[in-house]
C-alpha positions as a printed NumPy array, in Angstrom:
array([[-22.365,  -7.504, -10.086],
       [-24.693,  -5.187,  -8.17 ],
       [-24.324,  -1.641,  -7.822],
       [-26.146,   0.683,  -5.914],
       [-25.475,   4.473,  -5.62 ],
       [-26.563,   6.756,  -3.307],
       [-26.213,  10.527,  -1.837],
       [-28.431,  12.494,  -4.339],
       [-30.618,  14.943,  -3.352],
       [-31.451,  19.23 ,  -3.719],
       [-28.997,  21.305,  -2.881],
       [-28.719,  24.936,  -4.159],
       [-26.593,  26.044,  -6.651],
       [-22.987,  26.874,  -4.468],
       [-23.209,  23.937,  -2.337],
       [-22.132,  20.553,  -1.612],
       [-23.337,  17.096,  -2.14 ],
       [-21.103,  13.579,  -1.702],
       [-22.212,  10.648,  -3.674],
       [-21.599,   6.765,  -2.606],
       [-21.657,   3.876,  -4.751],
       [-21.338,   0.424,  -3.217],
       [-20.57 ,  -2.617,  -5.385],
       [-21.066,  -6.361,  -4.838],
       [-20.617,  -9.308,  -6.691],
       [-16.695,  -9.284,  -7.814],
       [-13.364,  -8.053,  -6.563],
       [-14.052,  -4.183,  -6.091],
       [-10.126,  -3.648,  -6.226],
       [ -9.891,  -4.759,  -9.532],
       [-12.359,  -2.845, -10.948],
       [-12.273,   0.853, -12.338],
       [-15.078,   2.743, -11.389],
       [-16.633,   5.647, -12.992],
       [-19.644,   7.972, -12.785],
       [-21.372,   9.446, -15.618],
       [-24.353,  11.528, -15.633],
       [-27.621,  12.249, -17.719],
       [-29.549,  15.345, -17.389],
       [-33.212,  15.372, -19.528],
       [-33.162,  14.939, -23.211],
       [-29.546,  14.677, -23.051],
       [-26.7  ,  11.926, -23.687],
       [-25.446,  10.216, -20.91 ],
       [-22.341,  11.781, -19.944],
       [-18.896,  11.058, -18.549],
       [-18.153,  12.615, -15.276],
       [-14.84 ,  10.887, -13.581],
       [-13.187,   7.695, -13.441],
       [-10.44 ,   6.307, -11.028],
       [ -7.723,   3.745, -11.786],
       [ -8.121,   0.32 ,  -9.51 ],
       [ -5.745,   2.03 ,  -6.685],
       [ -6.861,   4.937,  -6.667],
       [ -3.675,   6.401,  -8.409],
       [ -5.308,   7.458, -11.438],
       [ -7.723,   9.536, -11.695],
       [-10.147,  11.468, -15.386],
       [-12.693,  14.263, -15.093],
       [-14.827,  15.131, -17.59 ],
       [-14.274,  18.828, -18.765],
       [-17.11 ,  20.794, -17.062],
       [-16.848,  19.418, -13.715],
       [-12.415,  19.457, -13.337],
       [-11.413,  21.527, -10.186],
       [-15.24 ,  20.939,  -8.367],
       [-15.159,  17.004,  -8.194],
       [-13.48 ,  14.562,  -6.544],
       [-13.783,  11.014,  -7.323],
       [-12.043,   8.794,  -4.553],
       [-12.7  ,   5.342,  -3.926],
       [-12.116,   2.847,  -0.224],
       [-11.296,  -0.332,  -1.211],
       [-11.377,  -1.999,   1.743],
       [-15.533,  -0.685,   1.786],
       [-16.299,  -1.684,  -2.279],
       [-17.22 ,   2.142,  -2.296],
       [-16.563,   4.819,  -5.021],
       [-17.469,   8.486,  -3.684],
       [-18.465,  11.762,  -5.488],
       [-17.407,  14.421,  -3.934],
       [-19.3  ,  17.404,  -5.652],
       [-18.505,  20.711,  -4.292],
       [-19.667,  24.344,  -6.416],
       [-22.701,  22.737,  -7.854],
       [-24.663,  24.352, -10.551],
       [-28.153,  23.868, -11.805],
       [-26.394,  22.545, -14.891],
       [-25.042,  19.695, -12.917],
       [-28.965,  18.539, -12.56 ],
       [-29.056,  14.843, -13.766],
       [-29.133,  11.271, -12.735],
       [-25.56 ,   9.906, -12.012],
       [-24.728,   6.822, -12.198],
       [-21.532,   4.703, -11.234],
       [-20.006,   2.221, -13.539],
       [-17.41 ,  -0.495, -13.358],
       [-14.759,  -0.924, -15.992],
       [-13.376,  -4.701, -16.425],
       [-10.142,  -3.369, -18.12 ],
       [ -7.34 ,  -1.669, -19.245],
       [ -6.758,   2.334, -17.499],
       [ -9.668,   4.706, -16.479],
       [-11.902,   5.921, -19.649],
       [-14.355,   8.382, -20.734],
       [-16.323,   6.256, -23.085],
       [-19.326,   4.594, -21.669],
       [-19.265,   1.549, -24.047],
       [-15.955,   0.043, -22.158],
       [-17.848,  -0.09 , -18.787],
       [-19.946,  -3.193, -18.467],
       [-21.927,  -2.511, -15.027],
       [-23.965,   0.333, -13.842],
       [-26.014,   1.044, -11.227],
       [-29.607,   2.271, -10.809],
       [-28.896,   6.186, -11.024],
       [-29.555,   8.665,  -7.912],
       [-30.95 ,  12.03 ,  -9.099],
       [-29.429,  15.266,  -7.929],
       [-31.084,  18.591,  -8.521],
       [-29.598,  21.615,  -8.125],
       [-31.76 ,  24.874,  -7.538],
       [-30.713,  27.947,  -8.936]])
């Protein structure tokens, strides 16, 4: 399984940035894909997660109401849509895939991540 994420970049704190992840290597459509986050000196950190359909979707606390995770299954692509970014946002997401069961915040249960694209946010 390959992933490889992409869309990171500096923006300023207010605006807008979409992250991509394409996935290879195994039935995208049965997969639940997430995207986590790790800023400096920090934990890696659950950002959102969406069900194999699309259906379903979990946001971690400090980002509910600014991102949307969606997900084209028909392009084995899972999108971050990040919109109000703050400087506390800064980090290197990720994307993850999930073998199993419903959409989760705990890291352990996903099996697959990708390389990490950095986003900086400027205040």
């Amino acid at each position: 399984v390959q992933l490889q994420a992409s869309g990171g970049g500096l923006v300023q704190a207010g605006g807008s940035l979409r992250l991509s992840c394409a996935a290879s290597g195994r039935t995208f459509s049965t997969v639940i894909m997430g995207w986590f986050r790790q800023a400096p000196g920090k934990e890696r950190e659950f950002v959102a997660a969406i069900s194999t359909s699309g259906g379903s979707t979990l946001y971690g606390e400090s980002v509910k109401g600014r991102f949307t995770i969606s997900r084209d299954n028909a392009e084995n692509t899972v999108y971050l849509q990040m919109n109000s970014l703050k400087p506390e946002d800064t980090a290197v997401y990720y994307c993850a895939i999930k073998t199993w069961g419903l959409p989760s915040t705990s890291r352990e249960q996903y099996a697959y991540w990708g390389q990490g694209t950095q986003v900086t946010v400027s205040s």
